[in-house]
């Protein structure tokens, strides 16, 4: 039976594009089944219930920031694990039904985020066009398949054009040509894949009490072991203003000694630590760390400690 | 001429309720003009252009988290200042046209956030009702004034019921009865109000370079001077994943010595510090700080330093 | 064969008094042999060569500070272990041959440190007396046994009076009635005694390079694990000004998890860590530590880590 | 009237050699009067009473470590100021009366520290010689001027040979050819000399209470402002074991902004800060500091702060 992957739909979203990349990378024996879902919680629920084996959802965007729905579902819902990531440049295209020219375009439908990022291009190329809002860029593209659509064109991902038989009237029309979205593959909890040497670990930390300096202590547990953070987000716990949990990505794998010791340290001082997974970094970046923090350094120090515990002396 | 205040509309939003509170507190000589705006950026733009004297916008919610549009506009748009805050419990009511009973309600309109928070109540009280999504809770309430409205009832703030001549079929129907939203009053830059002893300061910090430990250094500048943080959010700068600025609230006033020294320290190590304002805390909370961090302690240490610089000895 | 203990002599020193206390505490089956040595290095050398089983030497004094000869021998000589400690109040007596009265005393012999501490008493009680310097307080007392001695009295430990058949003309004549010397028992390297719950650990740390902040990093390794320092001394390494090693005592036992992890952390960042021993605190003081730092906390965090490494999930 | 300088005598000590260097550097109009004193406290007392204008005393040695008498007198006696420093290589010579050859030497007198450092040379060159101990290396040299001296030669500073009309039978015979002693010039309290750009500052810090982490807090006050420590010594306060003050040298001048702010921070958290002086480093070393810590950086941050305090905005 082929694997089944849920994703934030509808067909033609950037998330589907990310999922396609992940599926290609995985080199699966059978073509998997892809299941579009209306919302991030819905996509993750298919994994929890077993309807899907895993789900691809957006985690953060270099322009918009974190995706709260994803962070909150992972932080507080029934436990799930992150098993991989895909970084995808956000490239917007102006899509239309075949035969449409730029001059024909009077009404453009898209999602408000995309409208904001393409505002400059629209002002220059289609100053008279009316902008209509859809629930997603893919939905905007899909709406064009209805001949009675209120819109003549849609701003969406190129993949949406391929899905809905549309042509690209213009490409790469966003203001941030280096905008990137990071997507994560989420599965039911299981053993993390083996370390590759260029891994990332995702955790959620709940503060034991809101004493001043609690965040400083948390960051010190990482920095003392030479573990670099690559993302930190505070999220409300829902129990009043000023009560946060922290969603954190760090360099390294839970099986790396320095990451393991940092996590144990956090476990001791936090009210809760939710481990969400260790997985290969898709940017291939290698961790830079302080001297003395390799697995060999940890092993050597442990051997030394056992020596002095057993026999004294200078180890 | 009365003062003019913009806010995130339409009429009947929680933001209007917060603005009403702020206006009452201010005890203005004339009834001010209240200007509803469609979006947070639009509300802030009225202030920048001088159409309004100030604007009330939501900054964070104890359930949903930060309001990215507000953070980003304040962090990177034309400079504005925060001059005050209002904390407002989020209380949802089921509103309907007069004469409607709970049994009559087949279709409920509201905003997705409110729907999520009232899901439990709806499942119990209106298990058969269809839920329609509006662009805001106030818009959902407003829609009921149209006799041909698709909805029989709306979930919105009680203030929306008063605005639109609706009655409350049920009150306080949200899951988080202690949910709170924090709103801020934003004006054009100007001298901060005088310290009250229970103030808050809001700043945005841009990291000079992304070296590991940069956030730790920032937090240390505060903690070394006994300045407590009450909110910290990372926001992307738009220049690639992993590039963040930090939106921060701390206890105290820019004119407090400890806050001033911390800000100078941050100014020296950050690539930029945007001061957004010092203003009274609306929860009346008093800062708790470390010994040695009062204005008197700073003044006494400065006198001592001047003594040893001028005349040596032990001060 | 009885055990043999070296000590900093001659007979009648405070060190011999400390050794006597340690021997009594130990409840040995046979009366041990006590071997006075002329210097700290000589006493420690008897242990290294096997002439003695252990040696008692002074480590620090609450008025004079550290005893450099002891610190340096332990830090850089052939490895030895500290196996115990004795805290001894420093009480000076004026000793003389039987039949001597205070009025007879014209010349008082003692060690310069003792002279300094008894200066006040001498100025009041023997304002005319000439002060002669001896190589130790015990040597000063011993000199009185020679009828041709240049001195009529000696300032020394009460134990010296008992040794040399002298009488106490005055007792407790030092300025600091709460002065205390801490002595340590030193043996050849061996397994440390089992933890008692109120232990002390002594180490010497050599800095990998003299970068600013190296000492801060060292202290953080302790404080992060809730390990309190009770003594820290910098000592030159002999390789130029500004090159130091640090002689440190901390609360806890090398077999305590938090101490072990701190030592491994130090091992990784220092160029060398010399473990000198873990032994019961003789003041019976209990360690105060941060929450989350007990052996049970460490064990629980390790179990949790193993769980997520093996099976993922939230542990 | 010529200036009068006290020093740790007798004539011919390394301290006198250091004083000679300082006097030459100063280029005084008249040949000053040099006053040898028997002890460090005695030398400092001549300054306090006005008998001398300043005193030269040893502070630390790269082999022996700190000189406790100097640290303690400066930390707790009637206030004095350090106005300068001299670094002097410790070079030992074997001195004898003219006409003596190495073969004639049967008995060598010196101070125990010098004997220890020249042990290797003695074992090779004079294996049969008896070693006699004097109260100082200079006293050993002086004793040779008595034809009935028990010794044939003395190990002392070369300057002692010149003083006492002796010849050098061997030079530079110590084991540590790079051993250095640091001497300080001490005067009555007065305004520090102007910053030179390569200065050192000496302070003594008394801990407010012995809470764990107090030393960490002290070090952080320096490191946060990019001020490097070049020496740190704990010294007992005399009030029980475990109660210390810290004698510290740091890079920079009290009039440097970063040093001034660090000292004010220390003043606020310590029970007492004794400022002992800022003076040129005699090694000419330039401070290395973190970015953002120059006087210009501090001035610019202060200007910015004043701007936002007065007029708000982003400074």
XYZ file of C-alpha atoms in Angstrom, chain C residues 103-208:
106
model
C 56.673 39.875 85.412
C 59.787 37.820 84.616
C 59.186 37.966 80.856
C 61.634 40.285 79.060
C 61.998 38.505 75.744
C 59.239 36.637 73.868
C 59.972 34.388 70.921
C 57.409 33.441 68.289
C 56.720 33.289 64.533
C 56.062 36.597 62.717
C 52.432 35.691 61.943
C 51.732 34.969 65.594
C 53.524 38.144 66.649
C 51.309 40.131 64.304
C 48.150 38.593 65.690
C 49.181 39.033 69.338
C 50.580 42.561 68.930
C 47.646 44.131 70.735
C 47.880 41.839 73.728
C 51.657 42.283 73.948
C 51.344 46.081 73.866
C 49.005 45.948 76.850
C 50.460 43.190 78.981
C 54.191 43.256 78.127
C 54.882 46.698 76.672
C 58.601 46.492 77.448
C 59.188 42.974 76.135
C 61.526 42.401 73.221
C 60.084 40.173 70.476
C 62.388 37.553 68.933
C 61.462 35.699 65.768
C 61.610 31.915 65.452
C 61.000 29.727 62.424
C 57.682 28.494 63.845
C 55.644 28.912 66.995
C 56.529 25.373 67.993
C 60.232 26.038 67.450
C 59.907 29.089 69.666
C 58.346 26.959 72.394
C 60.960 24.256 71.940
C 63.748 26.771 72.331
C 62.663 27.397 75.919
C 63.696 23.886 76.869
C 67.284 25.086 76.463
C 68.164 26.794 79.775
C 70.428 29.143 77.854
C 67.569 30.255 75.609
C 67.564 33.892 74.602
C 63.840 34.040 75.391
C 61.874 33.856 78.618
C 58.560 32.986 76.981
C 57.061 31.896 73.676
C 53.781 32.514 71.907
C 52.545 29.207 70.496
C 49.689 26.732 70.389
C 48.643 25.252 73.751
C 49.699 21.832 72.440
C 53.270 23.104 72.285
C 53.171 23.784 76.021
C 52.168 20.213 76.735
C 54.927 18.891 74.487
C 57.738 20.893 75.971
C 56.720 20.926 79.613
C 55.805 24.593 79.666
C 53.093 26.419 81.544
C 50.533 28.863 80.124
C 51.023 32.360 81.504
C 48.151 33.658 79.379
C 45.713 32.045 76.953
C 43.801 33.098 73.852
C 45.888 36.215 73.349
C 45.396 36.603 69.591
C 43.444 39.509 68.142
C 41.103 37.322 66.110
C 39.451 35.044 68.597
C 37.518 33.459 65.724
C 40.572 32.802 63.557
C 40.459 29.337 62.042
C 42.956 27.275 60.114
C 41.847 24.557 57.736
C 44.151 21.558 57.470
C 43.921 18.752 54.957
C 44.974 15.126 55.161
C 46.850 14.134 52.031
C 47.493 10.591 50.818
C 48.622 8.857 47.672
C 45.945 8.812 44.960
C 43.141 6.320 45.543
C 39.420 5.904 45.268
C 37.594 8.675 47.154
C 35.577 7.684 50.196
C 31.857 7.240 49.669
C 29.617 10.343 49.626
C 28.177 11.327 52.999
C 25.755 14.005 51.811
C 27.958 16.759 53.258
C 31.136 16.569 51.224
C 33.670 18.843 49.681
C 35.621 18.445 46.448
C 38.974 20.036 45.659
C 40.269 20.581 42.131
C 42.892 22.604 40.309
C 41.935 24.088 36.944
C 44.389 25.152 34.261
C 43.054 27.596 31.670
C 43.317 26.493 28.064
